Amino acid sequence: AQSVTQLDSQVPVFEEAPVELRCNYSSSVSVYLFWYVQYPNQGLQLLLKYLSGSTLVESINGFEAEFNKSQTSFHLRKPSVHISDTAEYFCAVTRIQGAQKLVFGQGTRLTINP
Amino acid sequence: DTGVSQDPRHKITKRGQNVTFRCDPISEHNRLYWYRQTLGQGPEFLTYFQNEAQLEKSRLLSDRFSAERPKGSFSTLEIQRTEQGDSAMYLCASSLVGGVNTEAFFGQGTRLTVV
């Protein structure tokens, strides 16, 4: 079975400051890794994903995440946040084979203060 | 086709009543998933379909829950004899398995409140 731990339930930061949202996972088999973002009263939107290849993946809005196999981590970073980044962020994994159902962490609420 | 759509967006029901939710996936997607999200938690897997076949059900899916995908297109999730503990956001997602990219697209969810 897979499990995901998001180490911070809430992260408050000031606008234009850097941020890191931490994610660790556990799995006995190879997995794909994802970050999803959820705005209030909305569904989940894919932010970025790691399937294979380069361990550093980037999104179109400035977020990046690095897959670290030895530390089983997939932390999300952004060098300068904006008010519009305020949302809940979920780290998720799925087995490469089989049902490919997503296993989510509990989420990190990112709050940007002006 | 603009994405996964769910109906209704919100549902308030009295305890003991039955409710049914509908999900329309992206048209060419062959997999459809249902998840449940309670306040302050990440989504939890309930069940999934490959075309019209229901291939896996979570232990979270009690006997009061049933899901169908009759023609391999839209899906319904029914909850019978609702309980207050069923209050949650029910999320539907779809994906195309067999391609290079593995990505699940989510609908906006149906928020159920049982009073």
PDB file of C-alpha atoms in Angstrom:
ATOM      1  CA  ALA A   1       0.000   0.000   0.000  1.00  0.00           C
ATOM      2  CA  GLN A   2       1.000   3.595  -0.498  1.00  0.00           C
ATOM      3  CA  SER A   3       0.809   6.465   1.951  1.00  0.00           C
ATOM      4  CA  VAL A   4       1.513  10.177   1.743  1.00  0.00           C
ATOM      5  CA  THR A   5       2.447  12.541   4.545  1.00  0.00           C
ATOM      6  CA  GLN A   6       2.264  16.284   4.163  1.00  0.00           C
ATOM      7  CA  LEU A   7       4.281  17.631   7.012  1.00  0.00           C
ATOM      8  CA  ASP A   8       2.566  20.988   7.391  1.00  0.00           C
ATOM      9  CA  SER A   9      -1.196  21.418   7.620  1.00  0.00           C
ATOM     10  CA  GLN A  10      -0.959  25.208   7.262  1.00  0.00           C
ATOM     11  CA  VAL A  11       1.728  27.469   5.829  1.00  0.00           C
ATOM     12  CA  PRO A  12       1.318  31.259   6.115  1.00  0.00           C
ATOM     13  CA  VAL A  13       3.720  33.386   4.076  1.00  0.00           C
ATOM     14  CA  PHE A  14       3.961  36.969   2.927  1.00  0.00           C
ATOM     15  CA  GLU A  15       3.415  37.902  -0.680  1.00  0.00           C
ATOM     16  CA  GLU A  16       6.569  37.654  -2.832  1.00  0.00           C
ATOM     17  CA  ALA A  17       8.263  35.417  -0.246  1.00  0.00           C
ATOM     18  CA  PRO A  18       9.491  31.909  -1.161  1.00  0.00           C
ATOM     19  CA  VAL A  19       7.579  28.862   0.010  1.00  0.00           C
ATOM     20  CA  GLU A  20       8.152  25.135   0.341  1.00  0.00           C
ATOM     21  CA  LEU A  21       5.384  22.613   0.943  1.00  0.00           C
ATOM     22  CA  ARG A  22       6.728  19.293   2.109  1.00  0.00           C
ATOM     23  CA  CYS A  23       5.585  15.857   1.003  1.00  0.00           C
ATOM     24  CA  ASN A  24       6.926  12.433   1.895  1.00  0.00           C
ATOM     25  CA  TYR A  25       5.565   9.176   0.606  1.00  0.00           C
ATOM     26  CA  SER A  26       5.854   5.485   1.328  1.00  0.00           C
ATOM     27  CA  SER A  27       5.516   2.706  -1.229  1.00  0.00           C
ATOM     28  CA  SER A  28       6.979  -0.723  -1.860  1.00  0.00           C
ATOM     29  CA  VAL A  29       6.526  -0.335  -5.621  1.00  0.00           C
ATOM     30  CA  SER A  30       7.336   2.368  -8.131  1.00  0.00           C
ATOM     31  CA  VAL A  31       4.925   5.274  -8.190  1.00  0.00           C
ATOM     32  CA  TYR A  32       4.003   8.390 -10.076  1.00  0.00           C
ATOM     33  CA  LEU A  33       3.837  11.583  -8.005  1.00  0.00           C
ATOM     34  CA  PHE A  34       1.515  14.548  -8.283  1.00  0.00           C
ATOM     35  CA  TRP A  35       0.684  17.874  -6.749  1.00  0.00           C
ATOM     36  CA  TYR A  36      -2.920  19.043  -7.003  1.00  0.00           C
ATOM     37  CA  VAL A  37      -4.307  22.447  -6.023  1.00  0.00           C
ATOM     38  CA  GLN A  38      -7.807  23.075  -4.737  1.00  0.00           C
ATOM     39  CA  TYR A  39      -9.307  26.556  -4.610  1.00  0.00           C
ATOM     40  CA  PRO A  40     -12.279  27.166  -2.276  1.00  0.00           C
ATOM     41  CA  ASN A  41     -15.389  25.200  -3.252  1.00  0.00           C
ATOM     42  CA  GLN A  42     -13.654  23.819  -6.319  1.00  0.00           C
ATOM     43  CA  GLY A  43     -12.432  20.445  -7.469  1.00  0.00           C
ATOM     44  CA  LEU A  44      -8.805  19.502  -7.791  1.00  0.00           C
ATOM     45  CA  GLN A  45      -6.555  20.827 -10.526  1.00  0.00           C
ATOM     46  CA  LEU A  46      -3.298  19.164 -11.464  1.00  0.00           C
ATOM     47  CA  LEU A  47      -0.362  21.443 -10.715  1.00  0.00           C
ATOM     48  CA  LEU A  48       2.511  19.206 -11.778  1.00  0.00           C
ATOM     49  CA  LYS A  49       3.511  15.566 -12.003  1.00  0.00           C
ATOM     50  CA  TYR A  50       6.548  13.330 -11.981  1.00  0.00           C
ATOM     51  CA  LEU A  51       6.351  10.241 -14.159  1.00  0.00           C
ATOM     52  CA  SER A  52       9.961   9.632 -15.142  1.00  0.00           C
ATOM     53  CA  GLY A  53      13.056  11.402 -16.416  1.00  0.00           C
ATOM     54  CA  SER A  54      14.280  14.634 -14.883  1.00  0.00           C
ATOM     55  CA  THR A  55      13.619  14.710 -11.169  1.00  0.00           C
ATOM     56  CA  LEU A  56      12.794  18.428 -11.272  1.00  0.00           C
ATOM     57  CA  VAL A  57       9.393  19.218 -12.716  1.00  0.00           C
ATOM     58  CA  GLU A  58       7.837  22.627 -13.234  1.00  0.00           C
ATOM     59  CA  SER A  59       4.370  24.082 -13.609  1.00  0.00           C
ATOM     60  CA  ILE A  60       3.329  26.931 -15.860  1.00  0.00           C
ATOM     61  CA  ASN A  61       2.702  29.264 -12.919  1.00  0.00           C
ATOM     62  CA  GLY A  62       6.125  29.115 -11.338  1.00  0.00           C
ATOM     63  CA  PHE A  63       5.874  26.131  -8.998  1.00  0.00           C
ATOM     64  CA  GLU A  64       8.430  23.347  -9.116  1.00  0.00           C
ATOM     65  CA  ALA A  65       8.853  20.037  -7.334  1.00  0.00           C
ATOM     66  CA  GLU A  66      11.800  17.720  -7.019  1.00  0.00           C
ATOM     67  CA  PHE A  67      11.517  13.957  -6.768  1.00  0.00           C
ATOM     68  CA  ASN A  68      14.048  12.554  -4.310  1.00  0.00           C
ATOM     69  CA  LYS A  69      13.937   8.774  -4.395  1.00  0.00           C
ATOM     70  CA  SER A  70      16.389   8.205  -1.553  1.00  0.00           C
ATOM     71  CA  GLN A  71      14.422  10.464   0.782  1.00  0.00           C
ATOM     72  CA  THR A  72      11.057   9.450  -0.693  1.00  0.00           C
ATOM     73  CA  SER A  73      10.097  13.090  -0.954  1.00  0.00           C
ATOM     74  CA  PHE A  74       8.421  15.320  -3.505  1.00  0.00           C
ATOM     75  CA  HIS A  75       8.523  18.831  -2.027  1.00  0.00           C
ATOM     76  CA  LEU A  76       6.802  21.714  -3.786  1.00  0.00           C
ATOM     77  CA  ARG A  77       8.500  25.108  -4.036  1.00  0.00           C
ATOM     78  CA  LYS A  78       7.888  28.545  -5.434  1.00  0.00           C
ATOM     79  CA  PRO A  79      10.477  31.341  -5.236  1.00  0.00           C
ATOM     80  CA  SER A  80       7.934  34.168  -4.999  1.00  0.00           C
ATOM     81  CA  VAL A  81       4.259  33.667  -4.146  1.00  0.00           C
ATOM     82  CA  HIS A  82       1.244  35.771  -5.070  1.00  0.00           C
ATOM     83  CA  ILE A  83      -2.081  36.346  -3.342  1.00  0.00           C
ATOM     84  CA  SER A  84      -3.691  34.189  -6.026  1.00  0.00           C
ATOM     85  CA  ASP A  85      -1.679  31.180  -4.834  1.00  0.00           C
ATOM     86  CA  THR A  86      -3.833  30.999  -1.713  1.00  0.00           C
ATOM     87  CA  ALA A  87      -5.339  27.502  -1.833  1.00  0.00           C
ATOM     88  CA  GLU A  88      -5.097  23.975  -0.474  1.00  0.00           C
ATOM     89  CA  TYR A  89      -2.342  21.849  -1.968  1.00  0.00           C
ATOM     90  CA  PHE A  90      -2.432  18.063  -2.068  1.00  0.00           C
ATOM     91  CA  CYS A  91       0.426  15.705  -2.745  1.00  0.00           C
ATOM     92  CA  ALA A  92      -0.599  12.348  -4.228  1.00  0.00           C
ATOM     93  CA  VAL A  93       0.924   9.118  -5.487  1.00  0.00           C
ATOM     94  CA  THR A  94      -0.316   6.311  -7.647  1.00  0.00           C
ATOM     95  CA  ARG A  95       1.062   2.930  -8.559  1.00  0.00           C
ATOM     96  CA  ILE A  96       2.413   2.804 -12.075  1.00  0.00           C
ATOM     97  CA  GLN A  97       0.564  -0.437 -12.765  1.00  0.00           C
ATOM     98  CA  GLY A  98      -2.967  -1.459 -11.943  1.00  0.00           C
ATOM     99  CA  ALA A  99      -5.847   0.726 -10.853  1.00  0.00           C
ATOM    100  CA  GLN A 100      -3.798   3.920 -10.742  1.00  0.00           C
ATOM    101  CA  LYS A 101      -6.018   5.230  -7.975  1.00  0.00           C
ATOM    102  CA  LEU A 102      -4.581   8.264  -6.266  1.00  0.00           C
ATOM    103  CA  VAL A 103      -3.526   8.203  -2.633  1.00  0.00           C
ATOM    104  CA  PHE A 104      -3.553  11.722  -1.222  1.00  0.00           C
ATOM    105  CA  GLY A 105      -1.919  13.438   1.685  1.00  0.00           C
ATOM    106  CA  GLN A 106      -4.022  15.446   4.112  1.00  0.00           C
ATOM    107  CA  GLY A 107      -3.297  18.704   2.362  1.00  0.00           C
ATOM    108  CA  THR A 108      -1.455  21.920   3.165  1.00  0.00           C
ATOM    109  CA  ARG A 109      -3.368  25.162   3.336  1.00  0.00           C
ATOM    110  CA  LEU A 110      -1.227  27.935   1.874  1.00  0.00           C
ATOM    111  CA  THR A 111      -2.217  31.392   3.011  1.00  0.00           C
ATOM    112  CA  ILE A 112      -0.595  34.424   1.420  1.00  0.00           C
ATOM    113  CA  ASN A 113      -0.584  37.608   3.454  1.00  0.00           C
ATOM    114  CA  PRO A 114      -0.103  41.007   1.801  1.00  0.00           C
TER     115      PRO A 114
ATOM    116  CA  ASP B   1     -16.085  18.945 -24.116  1.00  0.00           C
ATOM    117  CA  THR B   2     -14.780  21.148 -21.363  1.00  0.00           C
ATOM    118  CA  GLY B   3     -13.940  18.637 -18.666  1.00  0.00           C
ATOM    119  CA  VAL B   4     -15.508  16.463 -16.008  1.00  0.00           C
ATOM    120  CA  SER B   5     -18.896  17.687 -14.860  1.00  0.00           C
ATOM    121  CA  GLN B   6     -20.792  16.715 -11.739  1.00  0.00           C
ATOM    122  CA  ASP B   7     -24.396  17.285 -10.826  1.00  0.00           C
ATOM    123  CA  PRO B   8     -25.658  18.588  -8.504  1.00  0.00           C
ATOM    124  CA  ARG B   9     -22.984  20.852  -7.063  1.00  0.00           C
ATOM    125  CA  HIS B  10     -24.698  20.939  -3.702  1.00  0.00           C
ATOM    126  CA  LYS B  11     -27.212  18.635  -2.037  1.00  0.00           C
ATOM    127  CA  ILE B  12     -28.854  18.993   1.361  1.00  0.00           C
ATOM    128  CA  THR B  13     -30.839  15.997   2.480  1.00  0.00           C
ATOM    129  CA  LYS B  14     -32.479  14.700   5.613  1.00  0.00           C
ATOM    130  CA  ARG B  15     -31.015  11.713   7.369  1.00  0.00           C
ATOM    131  CA  GLY B  16     -32.478   8.500   6.034  1.00  0.00           C
ATOM    132  CA  GLN B  17     -33.186   9.805   2.546  1.00  0.00           C
ATOM    133  CA  ASN B  18     -31.578   8.438  -0.614  1.00  0.00           C
ATOM    134  CA  VAL B  19     -29.454  10.625  -2.851  1.00  0.00           C
ATOM    135  CA  THR B  20     -27.942  10.138  -6.293  1.00  0.00           C
ATOM    136  CA  PHE B  21     -25.074  12.027  -7.875  1.00  0.00           C
ATOM    137  CA  ARG B  22     -24.085  12.069 -11.510  1.00  0.00           C
ATOM    138  CA  CYS B  23     -20.678  12.389 -13.143  1.00  0.00           C
ATOM    139  CA  ASP B  24     -20.001  13.010 -16.826  1.00  0.00           C
ATOM    140  CA  PRO B  25     -16.350  12.289 -17.601  1.00  0.00           C
ATOM    141  CA  ILE B  26     -14.269  13.604 -20.468  1.00  0.00           C
ATOM    142  CA  SER B  27     -15.747  11.802 -23.450  1.00  0.00           C
ATOM    143  CA  GLU B  28     -12.801   9.689 -24.601  1.00  0.00           C
ATOM    144  CA  HIS B  29     -11.709   8.685 -21.098  1.00  0.00           C
ATOM    145  CA  ASN B  30     -12.070   5.015 -20.288  1.00  0.00           C
ATOM    146  CA  ARG B  31     -11.522   5.208 -16.525  1.00  0.00           C
ATOM    147  CA  LEU B  32     -13.760   6.900 -14.013  1.00  0.00           C
ATOM    148  CA  TYR B  33     -13.061   7.262 -10.307  1.00  0.00           C
ATOM    149  CA  TRP B  34     -15.097   8.347  -7.298  1.00  0.00           C
ATOM    150  CA  TYR B  35     -13.453   9.899  -4.253  1.00  0.00           C
ATOM    151  CA  ARG B  36     -14.796  11.307  -1.008  1.00  0.00           C
ATOM    152  CA  GLN B  37     -13.307  14.303   0.743  1.00  0.00           C
ATOM    153  CA  THR B  38     -14.237  15.308   4.275  1.00  0.00           C
ATOM    154  CA  LEU B  39     -13.409  18.654   5.801  1.00  0.00           C
ATOM    155  CA  GLY B  40      -9.709  19.161   6.357  1.00  0.00           C
ATOM    156  CA  GLN B  41      -8.718  15.889   4.723  1.00  0.00           C
ATOM    157  CA  GLY B  42      -7.406  14.765   1.385  1.00  0.00           C
ATOM    158  CA  PRO B  43      -9.681  12.870  -0.982  1.00  0.00           C
ATOM    159  CA  GLU B  44     -10.087   9.139  -0.343  1.00  0.00           C
ATOM    160  CA  PHE B  45     -10.670   6.587  -3.069  1.00  0.00           C
ATOM    161  CA  LEU B  46     -14.109   4.974  -3.187  1.00  0.00           C
ATOM    162  CA  THR B  47     -14.356   3.030  -6.447  1.00  0.00           C
ATOM    163  CA  TYR B  48     -13.389   3.039 -10.099  1.00  0.00           C
ATOM    164  CA  PHE B  49     -14.622   1.842 -13.470  1.00  0.00           C
ATOM    165  CA  GLN B  50     -12.790   0.741 -16.572  1.00  0.00           C
ATOM    166  CA  ASN B  51     -15.374   1.410 -19.262  1.00  0.00           C
ATOM    167  CA  GLU B  52     -18.583  -0.052 -17.777  1.00  0.00           C
ATOM    168  CA  ALA B  53     -16.915  -2.540 -15.441  1.00  0.00           C
ATOM    169  CA  GLN B  54     -16.544  -1.659 -11.772  1.00  0.00           C
ATOM    170  CA  LEU B  55     -13.126  -3.087 -10.977  1.00  0.00           C
ATOM    171  CA  GLU B  56     -12.442  -2.053  -7.395  1.00  0.00           C
ATOM    172  CA  LYS B  57     -14.361  -0.828  -4.365  1.00  0.00           C
ATOM    173  CA  SER B  58     -12.827   0.612  -1.227  1.00  0.00           C
ATOM    174  CA  ARG B  59     -13.781  -0.624   2.222  1.00  0.00           C
ATOM    175  CA  LEU B  60     -15.132   2.909   2.695  1.00  0.00           C
ATOM    176  CA  LEU B  61     -17.933   1.994   0.301  1.00  0.00           C
ATOM    177  CA  SER B  62     -20.495   0.444   2.623  1.00  0.00           C
ATOM    178  CA  ASP B  63     -23.515  -1.526   1.440  1.00  0.00           C
ATOM    179  CA  ARG B  64     -25.515   1.699   1.386  1.00  0.00           C
ATOM    180  CA  PHE B  65     -23.381   2.985  -1.471  1.00  0.00           C
ATOM    181  CA  SER B  66     -23.719   1.839  -5.043  1.00  0.00           C
ATOM    182  CA  ALA B  67     -22.123   3.128  -8.217  1.00  0.00           C
ATOM    183  CA  GLU B  68     -22.871   2.399 -11.834  1.00  0.00           C
ATOM    184  CA  ARG B  69     -21.508   3.296 -15.228  1.00  0.00           C
ATOM    185  CA  PRO B  70     -24.071   1.618 -17.459  1.00  0.00           C
ATOM    186  CA  LYS B  71     -22.744   2.390 -20.903  1.00  0.00           C
ATOM    187  CA  GLY B  72     -19.201   3.246 -20.074  1.00  0.00           C
ATOM    188  CA  SER B  73     -19.959   6.951 -20.252  1.00  0.00           C
ATOM    189  CA  PHE B  74     -21.571   8.814 -17.335  1.00  0.00           C
ATOM    190  CA  SER B  75     -21.640   7.356 -13.834  1.00  0.00           C
ATOM    191  CA  THR B  76     -23.984   7.612 -10.877  1.00  0.00           C
ATOM    192  CA  LEU B  77     -23.246   7.245  -7.197  1.00  0.00           C
ATOM    193  CA  GLU B  78     -26.211   6.485  -4.968  1.00  0.00           C
ATOM    194  CA  ILE B  79     -26.272   6.617  -1.197  1.00  0.00           C
ATOM    195  CA  GLN B  80     -29.219   4.938   0.482  1.00  0.00           C
ATOM    196  CA  ARG B  81     -30.485   5.791   3.969  1.00  0.00           C
ATOM    197  CA  THR B  82     -28.051   8.677   4.353  1.00  0.00           C
ATOM    198  CA  GLU B  83     -26.330   9.274   7.678  1.00  0.00           C
ATOM    199  CA  GLN B  84     -24.738  12.432   9.032  1.00  0.00           C
ATOM    200  CA  GLY B  85     -21.334  10.826   8.567  1.00  0.00           C
ATOM    201  CA  ASP B  86     -21.954  10.768   4.822  1.00  0.00           C
ATOM    202  CA  SER B  87     -21.646  14.551   4.719  1.00  0.00           C
ATOM    203  CA  ALA B  88     -18.661  15.235   2.491  1.00  0.00           C
ATOM    204  CA  MET B  89     -17.554  16.407  -0.932  1.00  0.00           C
ATOM    205  CA  TYR B  90     -17.889  13.638  -3.516  1.00  0.00           C
ATOM    206  CA  LEU B  91     -15.385  14.006  -6.330  1.00  0.00           C
ATOM    207  CA  CYS B  92     -15.377  12.312  -9.689  1.00  0.00           C
ATOM    208  CA  ALA B  93     -12.314  11.988 -11.881  1.00  0.00           C
ATOM    209  CA  SER B  94     -11.609  10.479 -15.261  1.00  0.00           C
ATOM    210  CA  SER B  95      -8.498   9.429 -17.129  1.00  0.00           C
ATOM    211  CA  LEU B  96      -7.383   7.771 -20.318  1.00  0.00           C
ATOM    212  CA  VAL B  97      -5.388   4.687 -19.537  1.00  0.00           C
ATOM    213  CA  GLY B  98      -3.067   3.372 -22.182  1.00  0.00           C
ATOM    214  CA  GLY B  99      -1.609   6.656 -23.314  1.00  0.00           C
ATOM    215  CA  VAL B 100       1.726   8.145 -22.439  1.00  0.00           C
ATOM    216  CA  ASN B 101       0.499  10.641 -19.903  1.00  0.00           C
ATOM    217  CA  THR B 102      -1.238   9.471 -16.776  1.00  0.00           C
ATOM    218  CA  GLU B 103      -3.407  12.238 -15.440  1.00  0.00           C
ATOM    219  CA  ALA B 104      -6.738  12.205 -13.692  1.00  0.00           C
ATOM    220  CA  PHE B 105      -9.024  15.164 -14.359  1.00  0.00           C
ATOM    221  CA  PHE B 106     -11.388  16.064 -11.554  1.00  0.00           C
ATOM    222  CA  GLY B 107     -14.848  17.532 -11.564  1.00  0.00           C
ATOM    223  CA  GLN B 108     -15.860  20.312  -9.215  1.00  0.00           C
ATOM    224  CA  GLY B 109     -17.500  17.883  -6.839  1.00  0.00           C
ATOM    225  CA  THR B 110     -20.877  17.443  -5.213  1.00  0.00           C
ATOM    226  CA  ARG B 111     -21.066  18.706  -1.657  1.00  0.00           C
ATOM    227  CA  LEU B 112     -23.490  16.610   0.392  1.00  0.00           C
ATOM    228  CA  THR B 113     -24.875  17.832   3.680  1.00  0.00           C
ATOM    229  CA  VAL B 114     -26.999  15.412   5.697  1.00  0.00           C
ATOM    230  CA  VAL B 115     -29.115  17.118   8.351  1.00  0.00           C
TER     231      VAL B 115
END
